[in-house]
């Protein structure tokens, strides 16, 4: 490793340490780390900008605006009360419903879009029932990442892998979806023992919620109708954006522009609800990771992994699954998967069966996002929503539960892959 590579790794480790300490705001840490790399000439400004995933930023920005407008219709309040009625006011049953809804939406929508929709509903119902929303947020983060693993369009790594390997939507349903259902059930069982048994509310709070009329939560019926139609269009857009030859960010930004135009909402007011700190954090983080890409650090790590495992496909599969998960829990999984794709294609060109390795990368990179608060975009978005509403989720508190659970889900995925791909 040359000086630039060592420097880039040092900056990354310092940034991660500062984020974990929570003594400095993570957006400031990320932007500061990016500035240090530029000042040290580890990369040029053009190179830094090239590493910012503007598609991800565009999805985040567009859906934040979209949700800010939809929220004004009262839709989230309506859904929150309706869900409480279906669950008869039982907070554990409500948590189960939110988890299943989050996982299902994440399989067909961008994860960030899903948590932006579920987050306000969670806050509303938890305030009404006077329960701590943090356990709800934590399990919703995990459900979003797990659900997104199930389909081709559920998570960016799957989109990249499907494109490179030629896998279809049906391929992901056949291979990834079955184990995703098992993993989701296991996570619910774990959360029941962690939090579910203690989720009780007085009868008076429950009855107060059950007496509420969901329709009274609707503030603007015209906007609600527009929102429902637009949500359907967004779902279709995210499912078909590849066939249409447009990026997912174009879908999100178009949806935001259209709904603001036809609903005639106050645009400056809507912009105030954009989580600018989240966008800033991700821009800085993309540049910091880009520094390691530019200096060859990620390539070196990936090549070392391949050299270590040799030609044993199943051993390589398990190592790649674990490595993908652990690395993706602290690094953005997009540059990692982007680095692995040409390596896997080269191994395939040399005559190696890399089919199990594609699926190991998919499951590892997506499930690994549950390891820490910075492991995936939706984690950061949910934690920002929680903090802004007076319920901060600390990095360490989340990691104490998230990382062991992530390892458990990866273990389950590893057993599944071994059974599916072991030689007959």
mmCIF file of C-alpha atoms in Angstrom:
data_model
loop_
_atom_site.group_PDB
_atom_site.id
_atom_site.type_symbol
_atom_site.label_atom_id
_atom_site.label_comp_id
_atom_site.label_asym_id
_atom_site.label_seq_id
_atom_site.Cartn_x
_atom_site.Cartn_y
_atom_site.Cartn_z
ATOM 1 C CA UNK A 1 0.000 0.000 0.000
ATOM 2 C CA UNK A 2 1.320 3.433 -0.903
ATOM 3 C CA UNK A 3 0.937 6.558 1.231
ATOM 4 C CA UNK A 4 -2.338 7.652 -0.404
ATOM 5 C CA UNK A 5 -3.918 4.248 0.239
ATOM 6 C CA UNK A 6 -2.841 4.254 3.894
ATOM 7 C CA UNK A 7 -4.054 7.842 4.282
ATOM 8 C CA UNK A 8 -7.456 7.029 2.738
ATOM 9 C CA UNK A 9 -7.919 4.054 5.083
ATOM 10 C CA UNK A 10 -6.880 6.171 8.080
ATOM 11 C CA UNK A 11 -9.392 8.879 7.203
ATOM 12 C CA UNK A 12 -12.131 6.272 6.800
ATOM 13 C CA UNK A 13 -11.362 4.654 10.167
ATOM 14 C CA UNK A 14 -11.268 8.043 11.926
ATOM 15 C CA UNK A 15 -14.601 9.005 10.352
ATOM 16 C CA UNK A 16 -16.207 5.721 11.454
ATOM 17 C CA UNK A 17 -14.798 6.164 14.983
ATOM 18 C CA UNK A 18 -16.162 9.710 15.229
ATOM 19 C CA UNK A 19 -19.564 8.626 13.929
ATOM 20 C CA UNK A 20 -19.651 5.854 16.523
ATOM 21 C CA UNK A 21 -18.648 8.253 19.307
ATOM 22 C CA UNK A 22 -21.535 10.627 18.391
ATOM 23 C CA UNK A 23 -19.520 13.543 19.819
ATOM 24 C CA UNK A 24 -19.545 15.301 16.443
ATOM 25 C CA UNK A 25 -22.532 15.377 14.079
ATOM 26 C CA UNK A 26 -22.054 12.667 11.467
ATOM 27 C CA UNK A 27 -22.778 15.016 8.564
ATOM 28 C CA UNK A 28 -19.942 17.292 9.693
ATOM 29 C CA UNK A 29 -17.663 14.268 10.141
ATOM 30 C CA UNK A 30 -18.423 12.978 6.636
ATOM 31 C CA UNK A 31 -17.959 16.335 4.924
ATOM 32 C CA UNK A 32 -14.817 16.979 6.983
ATOM 33 C CA UNK A 33 -13.354 13.604 5.996
ATOM 34 C CA UNK A 34 -14.072 14.280 2.329
ATOM 35 C CA UNK A 35 -12.413 17.706 2.606
ATOM 36 C CA UNK A 36 -9.299 16.176 4.194
ATOM 37 C CA UNK A 37 -8.926 13.720 1.289
ATOM 38 C CA UNK A 38 -9.222 16.568 -1.215
ATOM 39 C CA UNK A 39 -6.763 18.798 0.684
ATOM 40 C CA UNK A 40 -4.266 15.926 0.823
ATOM 41 C CA UNK A 41 -4.594 15.394 -2.970
ATOM 42 C CA UNK A 42 -5.659 11.775 -2.491
ATOM 43 C CA UNK A 43 -8.142 12.483 -5.266
ATOM 44 C CA UNK A 44 -9.181 15.401 -7.411
ATOM 45 C CA UNK A 45 -12.490 17.205 -7.057
ATOM 46 C CA UNK A 46 -13.703 15.639 -10.317
ATOM 47 C CA UNK A 47 -12.824 12.171 -9.027
ATOM 48 C CA UNK A 48 -14.575 12.880 -5.726
ATOM 49 C CA UNK A 49 -17.752 14.056 -7.443
ATOM 50 C CA UNK A 50 -17.666 10.993 -9.713
ATOM 51 C CA UNK A 51 -17.913 8.741 -6.657
ATOM 52 C CA UNK A 52 -21.059 10.427 -5.339
ATOM 53 C CA UNK A 53 -23.963 8.151 -6.254
ATOM 54 C CA UNK A 54 -26.323 10.825 -7.533
ATOM 55 C CA UNK A 55 -28.915 8.176 -8.327
ATOM 56 C CA UNK A 56 -29.149 7.336 -4.624
ATOM 57 C CA UNK A 57 -29.099 11.022 -3.672
ATOM 58 C CA UNK A 58 -31.804 11.693 -6.255
ATOM 59 C CA UNK A 59 -34.018 8.911 -4.883
ATOM 60 C CA UNK A 60 -33.545 10.225 -1.358
ATOM 61 C CA UNK A 61 -34.278 13.833 -2.277
ATOM 62 C CA UNK A 62 -37.215 13.040 -4.557
ATOM 63 C CA UNK A 63 -38.939 10.707 -2.110
ATOM 64 C CA UNK A 64 -38.364 13.049 0.837
ATOM 65 C CA UNK A 65 -40.187 15.761 -1.087
ATOM 66 C CA UNK A 66 -42.875 13.325 -2.207
ATOM 67 C CA UNK A 67 -43.542 12.112 1.345
ATOM 68 C CA UNK A 68 -43.535 15.698 2.666
ATOM 69 C CA UNK A 69 -46.427 16.473 0.319
ATOM 70 C CA UNK A 70 -48.321 13.210 0.942
ATOM 71 C CA UNK A 71 -48.035 13.772 4.688
ATOM 72 C CA UNK A 72 -50.133 16.948 4.371
ATOM 73 C CA UNK A 73 -53.105 14.869 3.185
ATOM 74 C CA UNK A 74 -53.371 13.059 6.526
ATOM 75 C CA UNK A 75 -52.731 9.674 4.904
ATOM 76 C CA UNK A 76 -50.235 8.547 7.530
ATOM 77 C CA UNK A 77 -52.551 9.392 10.392
ATOM 78 C CA UNK A 78 -55.376 7.515 8.666
ATOM 79 C CA UNK A 79 -53.222 4.413 8.088
ATOM 80 C CA UNK A 80 -51.848 4.544 11.625
ATOM 81 C CA UNK A 81 -55.316 4.575 13.205
ATOM 82 C CA UNK A 82 -56.647 1.983 10.746
ATOM 83 C CA UNK A 83 -53.756 -0.351 11.550
ATOM 84 C CA UNK A 84 -54.351 0.104 15.282
ATOM 85 C CA UNK A 85 -57.993 -0.829 14.811
ATOM 86 C CA UNK A 86 -57.110 -3.980 12.858
ATOM 87 C CA UNK A 87 -54.598 -4.928 15.586
ATOM 88 C CA UNK A 88 -57.166 -4.040 18.287
ATOM 89 C CA UNK A 89 -54.720 -1.586 19.822
ATOM 90 C CA UNK A 90 -52.157 -4.251 20.765
ATOM 91 C CA UNK A 91 -48.669 -2.705 20.241
ATOM 92 C CA UNK A 92 -47.011 -6.066 19.543
ATOM 93 C CA UNK A 93 -49.565 -6.924 16.857
ATOM 94 C CA UNK A 94 -49.101 -3.435 15.422
ATOM 95 C CA UNK A 95 -45.338 -4.012 15.313
ATOM 96 C CA UNK A 96 -45.856 -7.278 13.415
ATOM 97 C CA UNK A 97 -48.108 -5.557 10.888
ATOM 98 C CA UNK A 98 -45.632 -2.727 10.371
ATOM 99 C CA UNK A 99 -42.765 -5.206 9.939
ATOM 100 C CA UNK A 100 -44.647 -7.207 7.320
ATOM 101 C CA UNK A 101 -45.763 -4.053 5.521
ATOM 102 C CA UNK A 102 -42.224 -2.641 5.582
ATOM 103 C CA UNK A 103 -40.728 -5.863 4.202
ATOM 104 C CA UNK A 104 -43.367 -6.145 1.472
ATOM 105 C CA UNK A 105 -43.012 -2.525 0.351
ATOM 106 C CA UNK A 106 -39.215 -2.767 0.417
ATOM 107 C CA UNK A 107 -39.361 -5.671 -2.020
ATOM 108 C CA UNK A 108 -41.032 -3.444 -4.612
ATOM 109 C CA UNK A 109 -39.988 0.068 -3.615
ATOM 110 C CA UNK A 110 -36.658 1.607 -2.760
ATOM 111 C CA UNK A 111 -35.884 0.971 0.924
ATOM 112 C CA UNK A 112 -35.623 4.689 1.616
ATOM 113 C CA UNK A 113 -39.034 5.301 0.088
ATOM 114 C CA UNK A 114 -40.497 2.586 2.292
ATOM 115 C CA UNK A 115 -39.126 3.926 5.580
ATOM 116 C CA UNK A 116 -40.141 7.454 4.609
ATOM 117 C CA UNK A 117 -43.697 6.130 4.306
ATOM 118 C CA UNK A 118 -43.654 3.902 7.402
ATOM 119 C CA UNK A 119 -41.756 6.286 9.694
ATOM 120 C CA UNK A 120 -44.518 8.912 10.102
ATOM 121 C CA UNK A 121 -47.101 6.169 10.665
ATOM 122 C CA UNK A 122 -44.940 4.659 13.392
ATOM 123 C CA UNK A 123 -44.491 7.981 15.156
ATOM 124 C CA UNK A 124 -48.214 8.712 15.033
ATOM 125 C CA UNK A 125 -49.336 5.405 16.531
ATOM 126 C CA UNK A 126 -46.583 5.306 19.168
ATOM 127 C CA UNK A 127 -47.518 8.794 20.368
ATOM 128 C CA UNK A 128 -51.171 7.783 20.596
ATOM 129 C CA UNK A 129 -50.373 4.605 22.532
ATOM 130 C CA UNK A 130 -47.627 6.342 24.568
ATOM 131 C CA UNK A 131 -45.043 3.645 23.762
ATOM 132 C CA UNK A 132 -41.369 4.019 22.929
ATOM 133 C CA UNK A 133 -41.008 4.128 19.099
ATOM 134 C CA UNK A 134 -37.328 3.080 19.092
ATOM 135 C CA UNK A 135 -37.983 -0.717 19.091
ATOM 136 C CA UNK A 136 -40.438 -0.157 16.219
ATOM 137 C CA UNK A 137 -37.859 1.839 14.279
ATOM 138 C CA UNK A 138 -35.123 -0.721 14.866
ATOM 139 C CA UNK A 139 -37.141 -3.691 13.652
ATOM 140 C CA UNK A 140 -38.434 -1.644 10.694
ATOM 141 C CA UNK A 141 -34.843 -0.899 9.644
ATOM 142 C CA UNK A 142 -34.122 -4.617 9.647
ATOM 143 C CA UNK A 143 -37.374 -5.499 7.899
ATOM 144 C CA UNK A 144 -36.631 -2.974 5.165
ATOM 145 C CA UNK A 145 -33.165 -4.371 4.453
ATOM 146 C CA UNK A 146 -34.384 -7.967 4.661
ATOM 147 C CA UNK A 147 -37.412 -7.333 2.435
ATOM 148 C CA UNK A 148 -35.279 -5.503 -0.114
ATOM 149 C CA UNK A 149 -33.116 -8.611 -0.454
ATOM 150 C CA UNK A 150 -35.991 -10.620 -1.897
ATOM 151 C CA UNK A 151 -36.279 -9.071 -5.369
ATOM 152 C CA UNK A 152 -34.264 -7.685 -8.247
ATOM 153 C CA UNK A 153 -35.455 -4.134 -7.579
ATOM 154 C CA UNK A 154 -35.507 -4.245 -3.785
ATOM 155 C CA UNK A 155 -31.928 -3.101 -3.194
ATOM 156 C CA UNK A 156 -29.314 -1.450 -5.470
ATOM 157 C CA UNK A 157 -26.805 -4.361 -5.148
ATOM 158 C CA UNK A 158 -29.439 -6.733 -6.546
ATOM 159 C CA UNK A 159 -30.043 -4.430 -9.506
ATOM 160 C CA UNK A 160 -26.293 -4.363 -10.220
ATOM 161 C CA UNK A 161 -25.903 -8.135 -9.815
ATOM 162 C CA UNK A 162 -28.962 -8.885 -11.949
ATOM 163 C CA UNK A 163 -27.610 -6.683 -14.725
ATOM 164 C CA UNK A 164 -24.104 -8.188 -14.633
ATOM 165 C CA UNK A 165 -25.134 -11.826 -14.243
ATOM 166 C CA UNK A 166 -28.240 -11.672 -16.434
ATOM 167 C CA UNK A 167 -30.621 -12.661 -13.639
ATOM 168 C CA UNK A 168 -34.307 -11.776 -13.910
ATOM 169 C CA UNK A 169 -36.908 -10.658 -11.396
ATOM 170 C CA UNK A 170 -38.127 -14.271 -11.210
ATOM 171 C CA UNK A 171 -34.612 -15.575 -10.481
ATOM 172 C CA UNK A 172 -34.416 -13.434 -7.343
ATOM 173 C CA UNK A 173 -37.891 -14.538 -6.266
ATOM 174 C CA UNK A 174 -36.882 -18.192 -6.656
ATOM 175 C CA UNK A 175 -33.485 -17.979 -4.913
ATOM 176 C CA UNK A 176 -33.582 -15.074 -2.441
ATOM 177 C CA UNK A 177 -37.268 -14.730 -1.507
ATOM 178 C CA UNK A 178 -37.701 -18.105 0.302
ATOM 179 C CA UNK A 179 -34.841 -17.538 2.741
ATOM 180 C CA UNK A 180 -35.901 -13.913 3.209
ATOM 181 C CA UNK A 181 -39.255 -15.138 4.572
ATOM 182 C CA UNK A 182 -37.484 -17.462 7.015
ATOM 183 C CA UNK A 183 -35.072 -14.730 8.144
ATOM 184 C CA UNK A 184 -37.898 -12.233 8.657
ATOM 185 C CA UNK A 185 -39.754 -14.736 10.848
ATOM 186 C CA UNK A 186 -36.610 -15.350 12.930
ATOM 187 C CA UNK A 187 -36.070 -11.609 13.436
ATOM 188 C CA UNK A 188 -39.682 -11.209 14.620
ATOM 189 C CA UNK A 189 -39.207 -14.025 17.125
ATOM 190 C CA UNK A 190 -36.034 -12.376 18.454
ATOM 191 C CA UNK A 191 -37.765 -9.002 18.775
ATOM 192 C CA UNK A 192 -40.654 -10.614 20.589
ATOM 193 C CA UNK A 193 -38.299 -11.801 23.322
ATOM 194 C CA UNK A 194 -36.386 -8.500 23.300
ATOM 195 C CA UNK A 195 -39.337 -6.112 23.297
ATOM 196 C CA UNK A 196 -42.643 -7.786 22.456
ATOM 197 C CA UNK A 197 -43.346 -9.231 25.887
ATOM 198 C CA UNK A 198 -42.918 -5.781 27.419
ATOM 199 C CA UNK A 199 -45.141 -3.937 24.966
ATOM 200 C CA UNK A 200 -48.231 -3.292 27.042
ATOM 201 C CA UNK A 201 -50.478 -0.263 27.190
ATOM 202 C CA UNK A 202 -53.203 0.665 29.691
ATOM 203 C CA UNK A 203 -56.744 -0.090 28.619
ATOM 204 C CA UNK A 204 -57.576 3.608 28.671
ATOM 205 C CA UNK A 205 -54.848 4.408 26.088
ATOM 206 C CA UNK A 206 -55.887 1.463 23.930
ATOM 207 C CA UNK A 207 -59.559 2.371 24.112
ATOM 208 C CA UNK A 208 -58.767 5.994 23.304
ATOM 209 C CA UNK A 209 -57.055 4.886 20.099
ATOM 210 C CA UNK A 210 -59.834 2.446 19.196
ATOM 211 C CA UNK A 211 -62.423 5.179 19.647
ATOM 212 C CA UNK A 212 -60.687 7.401 17.102
ATOM 213 C CA UNK A 213 -62.205 7.578 13.632
ATOM 214 C CA UNK A 214 -59.516 7.009 10.959
ATOM 215 C CA UNK A 215 -61.416 9.241 8.528
ATOM 216 C CA UNK A 216 -61.047 12.195 10.883
ATOM 217 C CA UNK A 217 -57.285 12.056 10.321
ATOM 218 C CA UNK A 218 -57.747 12.992 6.656
ATOM 219 C CA UNK A 219 -56.888 16.666 6.290
ATOM 220 C CA UNK A 220 -57.223 17.060 2.517
ATOM 221 C CA UNK A 221 -59.350 14.533 0.626
ATOM 222 C CA UNK A 222 -58.316 15.873 -2.780
ATOM 223 C CA UNK A 223 -54.635 15.559 -1.910
ATOM 224 C CA UNK A 224 -55.261 12.084 -0.467
ATOM 225 C CA UNK A 225 -56.769 10.877 -3.754
ATOM 226 C CA UNK A 226 -53.862 12.400 -5.674
ATOM 227 C CA UNK A 227 -51.409 10.763 -3.260
ATOM 228 C CA UNK A 228 -52.929 7.291 -3.693
ATOM 229 C CA UNK A 229 -52.776 7.554 -7.492
ATOM 230 C CA UNK A 230 -49.222 8.878 -7.364
ATOM 231 C CA UNK A 231 -48.135 6.101 -4.991
ATOM 232 C CA UNK A 232 -49.391 3.511 -7.446
ATOM 233 C CA UNK A 233 -47.511 5.279 -10.232
ATOM 234 C CA UNK A 234 -44.339 5.372 -8.117
ATOM 235 C CA UNK A 235 -44.543 1.627 -7.425
ATOM 236 C CA UNK A 236 -45.030 0.900 -11.129
ATOM 237 C CA UNK A 237 -42.225 3.305 -11.989
ATOM 238 C CA UNK A 238 -39.761 1.638 -9.625
ATOM 239 C CA UNK A 239 -40.701 -1.802 -10.933
ATOM 240 C CA UNK A 240 -40.378 -0.806 -14.590
ATOM 241 C CA UNK A 241 -37.607 1.810 -14.571
ATOM 242 C CA UNK A 242 -35.057 -0.678 -15.925
ATOM 243 C CA UNK A 243 -37.262 -1.664 -18.868
ATOM 244 C CA UNK A 244 -37.975 2.013 -19.519
ATOM 245 C CA UNK A 245 -34.261 2.822 -19.568
ATOM 246 C CA UNK A 246 -34.436 5.412 -16.786
ATOM 247 C CA UNK A 247 -32.795 5.565 -13.353
ATOM 248 C CA UNK A 248 -34.813 5.113 -10.166
ATOM 249 C CA UNK A 249 -33.890 8.679 -9.202
ATOM 250 C CA UNK A 250 -35.739 9.933 -12.277
ATOM 251 C CA UNK A 251 -38.866 8.148 -11.037
ATOM 252 C CA UNK A 252 -38.536 9.722 -7.586
ATOM 253 C CA UNK A 253 -37.769 13.236 -8.820
ATOM 254 C CA UNK A 254 -40.562 13.089 -11.406
ATOM 255 C CA UNK A 255 -43.032 11.921 -8.771
ATOM 256 C CA UNK A 256 -41.999 14.771 -6.460
ATOM 257 C CA UNK A 257 -42.307 17.359 -9.215
ATOM 258 C CA UNK A 258 -45.690 16.103 -10.437
ATOM 259 C CA UNK A 259 -47.313 15.834 -7.011
ATOM 260 C CA UNK A 260 -46.096 19.303 -6.012
ATOM 261 C CA UNK A 261 -47.407 20.701 -9.281
ATOM 262 C CA UNK A 262 -50.885 19.179 -9.258
ATOM 263 C CA UNK A 263 -51.450 19.461 -5.503
ATOM 264 C CA UNK A 264 -50.445 23.146 -5.418
ATOM 265 C CA UNK A 265 -48.697 22.769 -2.047
ATOM 266 C CA UNK A 266 -46.332 25.354 -0.584
ATOM 267 C CA UNK A 267 -43.028 24.333 -2.216
ATOM 268 C CA UNK A 268 -40.713 26.130 0.282
ATOM 269 C CA UNK A 269 -42.604 24.454 3.112
ATOM 270 C CA UNK A 270 -42.161 21.041 1.489
ATOM 271 C CA UNK A 271 -38.438 21.685 1.049
ATOM 272 C CA UNK A 272 -38.130 22.352 4.768
ATOM 273 C CA UNK A 273 -39.067 18.712 5.411
ATOM 274 C CA UNK A 274 -36.172 17.342 3.331
ATOM 275 C CA UNK A 275 -33.617 15.591 5.559
ATOM 276 C CA UNK A 276 -30.675 17.701 4.387
ATOM 277 C CA UNK A 277 -28.377 16.256 7.049
ATOM 278 C CA UNK A 278 -28.947 12.773 5.615
ATOM 279 C CA UNK A 279 -28.142 13.905 2.075
ATOM 280 C CA UNK A 280 -25.010 15.698 3.272
ATOM 281 C CA UNK A 281 -23.831 12.647 5.211
ATOM 282 C CA UNK A 282 -24.189 10.360 2.217
ATOM 283 C CA UNK A 283 -22.396 12.737 -0.141
ATOM 284 C CA UNK A 284 -19.449 12.881 2.242
ATOM 285 C CA UNK A 285 -19.462 9.124 2.828
ATOM 286 C CA UNK A 286 -19.503 8.380 -0.913
ATOM 287 C CA UNK A 287 -16.418 10.555 -1.367
ATOM 288 C CA UNK A 288 -14.579 8.927 1.566
ATOM 289 C CA UNK A 289 -15.274 5.434 0.210
ATOM 290 C CA UNK A 290 -14.300 6.727 -3.219
ATOM 291 C CA UNK A 291 -10.904 7.610 -1.782
ATOM 292 C CA UNK A 292 -10.316 3.947 -0.986
ATOM 293 C CA UNK A 293 -11.547 2.940 -4.427
ATOM 294 C CA UNK A 294 -9.197 5.421 -6.137
ATOM 295 C CA UNK A 295 -6.192 4.225 -4.130
ATOM 296 C CA UNK A 296 -6.928 0.569 -4.941
ATOM 297 C CA UNK A 297 -7.685 -0.444 -1.349
ATOM 298 C CA UNK A 298 -11.045 -2.095 -2.086
ATOM 299 C CA UNK A 299 -9.581 -3.915 -5.115
ATOM 300 C CA UNK A 300 -6.746 -5.178 -2.938
ATOM 301 C CA UNK A 301 -9.161 -6.455 -0.277
ATOM 302 C CA UNK A 302 -11.308 -8.238 -2.846
ATOM 303 C CA UNK A 303 -8.310 -9.853 -4.562
ATOM 304 C CA UNK A 304 -6.914 -10.977 -1.219
ATOM 305 C CA UNK A 305 -10.237 -12.666 -0.488
ATOM 306 C CA UNK A 306 -10.128 -14.567 -3.778
ATOM 307 C CA UNK A 307 -6.521 -15.625 -3.263
ATOM 308 C CA UNK A 308 -7.321 -16.866 0.233
ATOM 309 C CA UNK A 309 -10.232 -19.074 -0.814
ATOM 310 C CA UNK A 310 -8.640 -20.556 -3.938
ATOM 311 C CA UNK A 311 -10.799 -22.631 -6.323
ATOM 312 C CA UNK A 312 -13.147 -24.120 -3.717
ATOM 313 C CA UNK A 313 -16.515 -22.694 -4.819
ATOM 314 C CA UNK A 314 -18.477 -23.495 -1.649
ATOM 315 C CA UNK A 315 -15.700 -22.216 0.633
ATOM 316 C CA UNK A 316 -15.422 -19.083 -1.495
ATOM 317 C CA UNK A 317 -19.213 -18.695 -1.324
ATOM 318 C CA UNK A 318 -19.302 -18.784 2.490
ATOM 319 C CA UNK A 319 -16.292 -16.471 2.869
ATOM 320 C CA UNK A 320 -17.773 -14.055 0.333
ATOM 321 C CA UNK A 321 -21.151 -14.116 2.099
ATOM 322 C CA UNK A 322 -19.599 -13.269 5.474
ATOM 323 C CA UNK A 323 -17.149 -10.730 4.056
ATOM 324 C CA UNK A 324 -19.898 -9.009 2.049
ATOM 325 C CA UNK A 325 -22.056 -8.739 5.148
ATOM 326 C CA UNK A 326 -19.355 -7.469 7.508
ATOM 327 C CA UNK A 327 -17.916 -4.992 5.005
ATOM 328 C CA UNK A 328 -21.388 -3.788 3.969
ATOM 329 C CA UNK A 329 -22.271 -3.106 7.595
ATOM 330 C CA UNK A 330 -19.700 -0.282 7.702
ATOM 331 C CA UNK A 331 -19.086 0.469 4.019
ATOM 332 C CA UNK A 332 -21.711 1.393 1.479
ATOM 333 C CA UNK A 333 -22.523 -1.858 -0.313
ATOM 334 C CA UNK A 334 -22.724 -0.245 -3.759
ATOM 335 C CA UNK A 335 -18.963 0.350 -4.298
ATOM 336 C CA UNK A 336 -18.222 -3.059 -2.755
ATOM 337 C CA UNK A 337 -20.551 -4.851 -5.153
ATOM 338 C CA UNK A 338 -19.266 -2.724 -8.034
ATOM 339 C CA UNK A 339 -15.754 -3.967 -7.192
ATOM 340 C CA UNK A 340 -16.804 -7.610 -6.879
ATOM 341 C CA UNK A 341 -18.662 -7.755 -10.200
ATOM 342 C CA UNK A 342 -15.595 -7.602 -12.507
ATOM 343 C CA UNK A 343 -13.752 -10.068 -10.254
ATOM 344 C CA UNK A 344 -16.607 -12.578 -10.439
ATOM 345 C CA UNK A 345 -16.899 -12.099 -14.202
ATOM 346 C CA UNK A 346 -13.150 -12.751 -14.556
ATOM 347 C CA UNK A 347 -13.455 -15.919 -12.457
ATOM 348 C CA UNK A 348 -16.349 -17.036 -14.643
ATOM 349 C CA UNK A 349 -14.241 -16.382 -17.740
ATOM 350 C CA UNK A 350 -11.556 -18.647 -16.280
ATOM 351 C CA UNK A 351 -14.075 -21.501 -16.158
ATOM 352 C CA UNK A 352 -15.246 -21.290 -12.528
ATOM 353 C CA UNK A 353 -18.936 -21.718 -11.671
ATOM 354 C CA UNK A 354 -19.693 -18.407 -10.000
ATOM 355 C CA UNK A 355 -23.473 -18.844 -9.690
ATOM 356 C CA UNK A 356 -23.292 -19.463 -5.911
ATOM 357 C CA UNK A 357 -20.982 -16.451 -5.565
ATOM 358 C CA UNK A 358 -23.485 -14.075 -7.162
ATOM 359 C CA UNK A 359 -26.149 -15.115 -4.649
ATOM 360 C CA UNK A 360 -23.698 -14.979 -1.742
ATOM 361 C CA UNK A 361 -22.822 -11.419 -2.726
ATOM 362 C CA UNK A 362 -26.499 -10.489 -3.013
ATOM 363 C CA UNK A 363 -27.507 -11.897 0.366
ATOM 364 C CA UNK A 364 -24.354 -10.747 2.142
ATOM 365 C CA UNK A 365 -24.372 -7.172 0.847
ATOM 366 C CA UNK A 366 -28.098 -6.654 1.490
ATOM 367 C CA UNK A 367 -28.348 -8.364 4.889
ATOM 368 C CA UNK A 368 -25.094 -6.741 6.014
ATOM 369 C CA UNK A 369 -26.836 -3.383 5.952
ATOM 370 C CA UNK A 370 -28.497 -4.331 9.249
ATOM 371 C CA UNK A 371 -25.183 -4.452 11.109
ATOM 372 C CA UNK A 372 -24.821 -0.767 11.963
ATOM 373 C CA UNK A 373 -26.698 2.519 11.663
ATOM 374 C CA UNK A 374 -24.635 3.461 8.596
ATOM 375 C CA UNK A 375 -24.926 0.083 6.895
ATOM 376 C CA UNK A 376 -27.723 1.170 4.547
ATOM 377 C CA UNK A 377 -29.473 4.333 3.423
ATOM 378 C CA UNK A 378 -32.741 3.519 5.185
ATOM 379 C CA UNK A 379 -30.917 3.101 8.514
ATOM 380 C CA UNK A 380 -29.636 6.668 8.361
ATOM 381 C CA UNK A 381 -33.012 8.040 7.272
ATOM 382 C CA UNK A 382 -34.901 6.289 10.091
ATOM 383 C CA UNK A 383 -32.347 7.377 12.706
ATOM 384 C CA UNK A 384 -32.640 10.986 11.529
ATOM 385 C CA UNK A 385 -36.453 10.831 11.702
ATOM 386 C CA UNK A 386 -36.224 9.381 15.207
ATOM 387 C CA UNK A 387 -33.721 12.011 16.381
ATOM 388 C CA UNK A 388 -35.759 14.912 15.006
ATOM 389 C CA UNK A 389 -38.756 13.696 16.970
ATOM 390 C CA UNK A 390 -36.919 13.407 20.265
ATOM 391 C CA UNK A 391 -36.141 9.666 20.119
ATOM 392 C CA UNK A 392 -32.489 9.363 19.064
ATOM 393 C CA UNK A 393 -31.083 5.907 18.302
ATOM 394 C CA UNK A 394 -27.419 5.819 19.301
ATOM 395 C CA UNK A 395 -24.867 4.093 17.069
ATOM 396 C CA UNK A 396 -23.732 1.789 19.872
ATOM 397 C CA UNK A 397 -27.250 0.960 21.091
ATOM 398 C CA UNK A 398 -28.308 -0.069 17.612
ATOM 399 C CA UNK A 399 -25.112 -2.032 16.978
ATOM 400 C CA UNK A 400 -25.546 -4.071 20.176
ATOM 401 C CA UNK A 401 -28.716 -5.534 18.712
ATOM 402 C CA UNK A 402 -28.236 -5.034 14.984
ATOM 403 C CA UNK A 403 -24.806 -6.586 14.539
ATOM 404 C CA UNK A 404 -25.497 -9.894 16.360
ATOM 405 C CA UNK A 405 -28.842 -10.168 14.572
ATOM 406 C CA UNK A 406 -27.135 -9.465 11.262
ATOM 407 C CA UNK A 407 -24.651 -12.289 11.958
ATOM 408 C CA UNK A 408 -27.556 -14.607 12.818
ATOM 409 C CA UNK A 409 -29.340 -13.822 9.551
ATOM 410 C CA UNK A 410 -26.105 -14.338 7.603
ATOM 411 C CA UNK A 411 -25.610 -17.706 9.326
ATOM 412 C CA UNK A 412 -29.106 -18.745 8.247
ATOM 413 C CA UNK A 413 -28.397 -17.516 4.710
ATOM 414 C CA UNK A 414 -25.103 -19.437 4.680
ATOM 415 C CA UNK A 415 -26.784 -22.709 5.670
ATOM 416 C CA UNK A 416 -29.429 -22.119 3.012
ATOM 417 C CA UNK A 417 -26.877 -21.416 0.266
ATOM 418 C CA UNK A 418 -24.818 -24.447 1.254
ATOM 419 C CA UNK A 419 -27.886 -26.709 1.018
ATOM 420 C CA UNK A 420 -28.991 -25.235 -2.323
ATOM 421 C CA UNK A 421 -25.603 -25.213 -4.056
ATOM 422 C CA UNK A 422 -23.729 -28.180 -2.619
ATOM 423 C CA UNK A 423 -22.729 -30.734 -5.297
ATOM 424 C CA UNK A 424 -25.235 -33.529 -5.841
#
